[in-house]
mmCIF file of C-alpha atoms in Angstrom:
data_model
loop_
_atom_site.group_PDB
_atom_site.id
_atom_site.type_symbol
_atom_site.label_atom_id
_atom_site.label_comp_id
_atom_site.label_asym_id
_atom_site.label_seq_id
_atom_site.Cartn_x
_atom_site.Cartn_y
_atom_site.Cartn_z
ATOM 1 C CA MET B 1427 -13.071 -25.263 -57.123
ATOM 2 C CA ARG B 1428 -14.515 -27.590 -54.786
ATOM 3 C CA ASN B 1429 -11.726 -29.832 -55.377
ATOM 4 C CA LEU B 1430 -8.954 -27.298 -54.853
ATOM 5 C CA VAL B 1431 -10.233 -26.569 -51.367
ATOM 6 C CA LEU B 1432 -10.663 -30.219 -50.500
ATOM 7 C CA ILE B 1433 -7.053 -30.952 -51.739
ATOM 8 C CA ALA B 1434 -5.780 -27.620 -49.704
ATOM 9 C CA THR B 1435 -7.697 -28.813 -46.564
ATOM 10 C CA ALA B 1436 -6.215 -32.343 -46.927
ATOM 11 C CA ALA B 1437 -2.876 -31.027 -47.120
ATOM 12 C CA VAL B 1438 -3.158 -28.746 -44.316
ATOM 13 C CA ALA B 1439 -4.403 -31.872 -42.053
ATOM 14 C CA LEU B 1440 -1.715 -33.958 -43.348
ATOM 15 C CA LEU B 1441 0.947 -31.346 -42.127
ATOM 16 C CA LEU B 1442 -0.894 -30.966 -38.634
ATOM 17 C CA VAL B 1443 -0.809 -34.682 -38.402
ATOM 18 C CA GLN B 1444 2.661 -34.777 -39.081
ATOM 19 C CA SER B 1445 4.000 -32.071 -36.993
ATOM 20 C CA CYS B 1446 2.229 -33.935 -33.912
ATOM 21 C CA SER B 1447 4.051 -37.382 -34.393
ATOM 22 C CA LYS B 1448 6.288 -38.376 -31.593
ATOM 23 C CA LYS B 1449 10.185 -37.916 -32.421
ATOM 24 C CA GLU B 1450 13.116 -38.878 -29.921
ATOM 25 C CA ILE B 1451 14.349 -35.662 -28.494
ATOM 26 C CA SER B 1452 17.348 -35.663 -25.871
ATOM 27 C CA SER B 1453 16.152 -34.666 -22.331
ATOM 28 C CA PRO B 1454 17.695 -31.287 -21.275
ATOM 29 C CA ALA B 1455 17.301 -32.809 -17.788
ATOM 30 C CA SER B 1456 20.138 -35.218 -18.496
ATOM 31 C CA THR B 1457 22.239 -32.633 -20.130
ATOM 32 C CA ASN B 1458 21.669 -30.457 -16.664
ATOM 33 C CA ALA B 1459 22.469 -33.369 -14.736
ATOM 34 C CA SER B 1460 25.882 -34.144 -16.494
ATOM 35 C CA LEU B 1461 26.606 -30.214 -16.320
ATOM 36 C CA GLN B 1462 25.782 -30.269 -12.529
ATOM 37 C CA THR B 1463 28.240 -33.291 -12.090
ATOM 38 C CA ASN B 1464 31.014 -31.423 -14.107
ATOM 39 C CA VAL B 1465 30.560 -28.528 -12.028
ATOM 40 C CA MET B 1466 30.715 -30.508 -8.843
ATOM 41 C CA GLU B 1467 33.900 -32.211 -10.030
ATOM 42 C CA THR B 1468 35.576 -28.907 -11.095
ATOM 43 C CA SER B 1469 34.673 -27.340 -7.577
ATOM 44 C CA ALA B 1470 36.270 -30.500 -5.844
ATOM 45 C CA LEU B 1471 39.347 -30.048 -7.824
ATOM 46 C CA ALA B 1472 39.538 -26.371 -7.164
ATOM 47 C CA ALA B 1473 39.320 -26.922 -3.612
ATOM 48 C CA ALA B 1474 42.075 -29.700 -3.423
ATOM 49 C CA ARG B 1475 45.405 -28.636 -2.706
ATOM 50 C CA THR B 1476 48.930 -29.887 -2.277
ATOM 51 C CA SER B 1477 49.754 -27.907 0.923
ATOM 52 C CA PRO B 1478 47.894 -26.399 3.801
ATOM 53 C CA ALA B 1479 46.338 -23.071 2.926
ATOM 54 C CA ALA B 1480 47.694 -20.517 5.096
ATOM 55 C CA GLY B 1481 45.895 -19.489 8.216
ATOM 56 C CA ASN B 1482 44.504 -20.463 11.777
ATOM 57 C CA TYR B 1483 43.421 -23.878 12.298
ATOM 58 C CA THR B 1484 41.879 -25.917 15.322
ATOM 59 C CA VAL B 1485 42.005 -29.665 15.737
ATOM 60 C CA THR B 1486 38.555 -31.242 15.146
ATOM 61 C CA LYS B 1487 39.696 -34.961 15.375
ATOM 62 C CA PHE B 1488 42.546 -36.679 16.849
ATOM 63 C CA VAL B 1489 42.463 -40.513 17.088
ATOM 64 C CA ASP B 1490 45.763 -41.858 18.815
ATOM 65 C CA ASP B 1491 46.138 -45.733 18.636
ATOM 66 C CA SER B 1492 42.539 -46.311 17.848
ATOM 67 C CA ILE B 1493 41.527 -44.131 20.900
ATOM 68 C CA PRO B 1494 39.436 -40.681 20.167
ATOM 69 C CA SER B 1495 41.615 -38.090 22.091
ATOM 70 C CA THR B 1496 40.591 -34.902 20.342
ATOM 71 C CA ARG B 1497 39.977 -33.291 23.845
ATOM 72 C CA ILE B 1498 43.997 -33.000 24.454
ATOM 73 C CA PHE B 1499 43.773 -30.315 21.838
ATOM 74 C CA LYS B 1500 41.090 -28.103 23.506
ATOM 75 C CA GLY B 1501 42.093 -24.547 23.452
ATOM 76 C CA TYR B 1502 44.848 -24.714 20.606
ATOM 77 C CA VAL B 1503 45.038 -22.634 17.671
ATOM 78 C CA PHE B 1504 47.741 -23.730 14.955
ATOM 79 C CA THR B 1505 48.758 -21.154 12.396
ATOM 80 C CA PHE B 1506 50.044 -22.828 9.215
ATOM 81 C CA ARG B 1507 52.240 -20.269 7.380
ATOM 82 C CA SER B 1508 53.178 -20.190 3.724
ATOM 83 C CA THR B 1509 56.701 -20.194 4.465
ATOM 84 C CA GLY B 1510 56.786 -23.661 6.525
ATOM 85 C CA ARG B 1511 56.369 -22.012 9.780
ATOM 86 C CA LEU B 1512 53.889 -23.837 12.122
ATOM 87 C CA VAL B 1513 52.847 -21.692 15.492
ATOM 88 C CA ALA B 1514 50.755 -23.334 18.177
ATOM 89 C CA LYS B 1515 49.090 -21.292 20.650
ATOM 90 C CA VAL B 1516 47.484 -22.525 23.887
ATOM 91 C CA ASP B 1517 46.572 -20.991 27.470
ATOM 92 C CA GLY B 1518 48.809 -17.810 26.319
ATOM 93 C CA SER B 1519 51.967 -19.664 25.258
ATOM 94 C CA THR B 1520 53.125 -20.145 21.793
ATOM 95 C CA TYR B 1521 55.313 -22.686 20.277
ATOM 96 C CA VAL B 1522 56.824 -22.441 16.974
ATOM 97 C CA GLY B 1523 57.900 -25.443 14.740
ATOM 98 C CA THR B 1524 57.681 -26.166 10.856
ATOM 99 C CA TRP B 1525 55.703 -28.353 8.484
ATOM 100 C CA GLU B 1526 56.905 -29.475 5.250
ATOM 101 C CA MET B 1527 55.347 -31.542 2.313
ATOM 102 C CA LYS B 1528 57.526 -34.637 1.442
ATOM 103 C CA ASP B 1529 57.310 -37.803 -1.113
ATOM 104 C CA ASN B 1530 55.364 -35.818 -3.851
ATOM 105 C CA ASN B 1531 52.937 -34.211 -1.446
ATOM 106 C CA THR B 1532 51.856 -37.599 0.043
ATOM 107 C CA LYS B 1533 53.067 -36.627 3.675
ATOM 108 C CA LEU B 1534 52.999 -33.796 5.792
ATOM 109 C CA GLU B 1535 55.641 -33.679 8.378
ATOM 110 C CA LEU B 1536 55.181 -31.663 11.569
ATOM 111 C CA ASP B 1537 57.954 -30.704 13.501
ATOM 112 C CA ILE B 1538 56.886 -29.086 16.847
ATOM 113 C CA GLU B 1539 57.366 -29.717 20.517
ATOM 114 C CA GLY B 1540 56.570 -28.199 23.799
ATOM 115 C CA THR B 1541 53.626 -29.896 25.177
ATOM 116 C CA ASP B 1542 52.362 -33.623 25.445
ATOM 117 C CA ALA B 1543 49.979 -32.952 23.024
ATOM 118 C CA LEU B 1544 52.216 -31.582 20.356
ATOM 119 C CA LYS B 1545 54.620 -34.451 20.863
ATOM 120 C CA GLU B 1546 51.743 -36.469 19.846
ATOM 121 C CA ILE B 1547 51.652 -34.976 16.386
ATOM 122 C CA ASP B 1548 55.267 -34.288 15.989
ATOM 123 C CA ARG B 1549 55.684 -36.728 12.861
ATOM 124 C CA ALA B 1550 55.356 -37.445 9.370
ATOM 125 C CA TRP B 1551 51.593 -38.055 8.422
ATOM 126 C CA ASP B 1552 50.144 -39.508 5.397
ATOM 127 C CA VAL B 1553 47.859 -37.056 3.521
ATOM 128 C CA VAL B 1554 44.488 -38.091 3.171
ATOM 129 C CA THR B 1555 43.131 -34.913 1.865
ATOM 130 C CA ILE B 1556 44.035 -31.342 1.926
ATOM 131 C CA THR B 1557 41.433 -28.617 0.923
ATOM 132 C CA ASN B 1558 41.077 -24.591 1.422
ATOM 133 C CA THR B 1559 39.320 -25.353 4.671
ATOM 134 C CA LYS B 1560 40.492 -28.773 5.977
ATOM 135 C CA ILE B 1561 43.837 -30.960 6.244
ATOM 136 C CA SER B 1562 43.103 -34.695 6.764
ATOM 137 C CA LEU B 1563 45.855 -36.994 7.763
ATOM 138 C CA ASN B 1564 46.349 -40.260 9.101
ATOM 139 C CA HIS B 1565 49.348 -42.469 10.502
ATOM 140 C CA ASP B 1566 49.898 -46.096 11.021
ATOM 141 C CA GLY B 1567 47.132 -46.823 8.556
ATOM 142 C CA ALA B 1568 43.751 -45.817 10.515
ATOM 143 C CA ASP B 1569 45.159 -46.095 13.922
ATOM 144 C CA ASP B 1570 46.187 -42.536 14.244
ATOM 145 C CA ILE B 1571 44.321 -39.704 12.681
ATOM 146 C CA LEU B 1572 44.509 -35.983 12.651
ATOM 147 C CA VAL B 1573 42.137 -33.287 11.307
ATOM 148 C CA PHE B 1574 42.624 -29.605 11.298
ATOM 149 C CA THR B 1575 39.925 -27.450 10.353
ATOM 150 C CA LYS B 1576 40.290 -23.771 9.114
ATOM 151 C CA GLN B 1577 39.003 -20.960 11.402
ATOM 152 C CA GLN B 1578 36.469 -18.711 9.419
#
């Protein structure tokens, strides 16, 4: 009987030692990190657009021939309509033009005149990025930059 108790105790001890051994287990942190990366990539893709989101925008950056000139658009509100109509309002005046995506959505052509400032942007711009809240464009490489930010 004593041998039976001794064997049973040895078997339990062996099971306890075996259950405490180290094994390679994949880290949930790395899985969480890759899931988080996938969510961020999906969010970025969801926010990317092939044309401006309809709404009101202001110019938050304008560089002309490498000279920062954002101030010339102070007070302007631009409305991009889904129909391709572009409306600019400043100091109680309204100017109407058009916008059109061209060359497989790599260019945004703005056709609007009426003020010296509007003449500066009246051209085809290379699309850098278009999201639900921002339109980033350039012309002549990095010499001319135009960024519209959607009003909240």
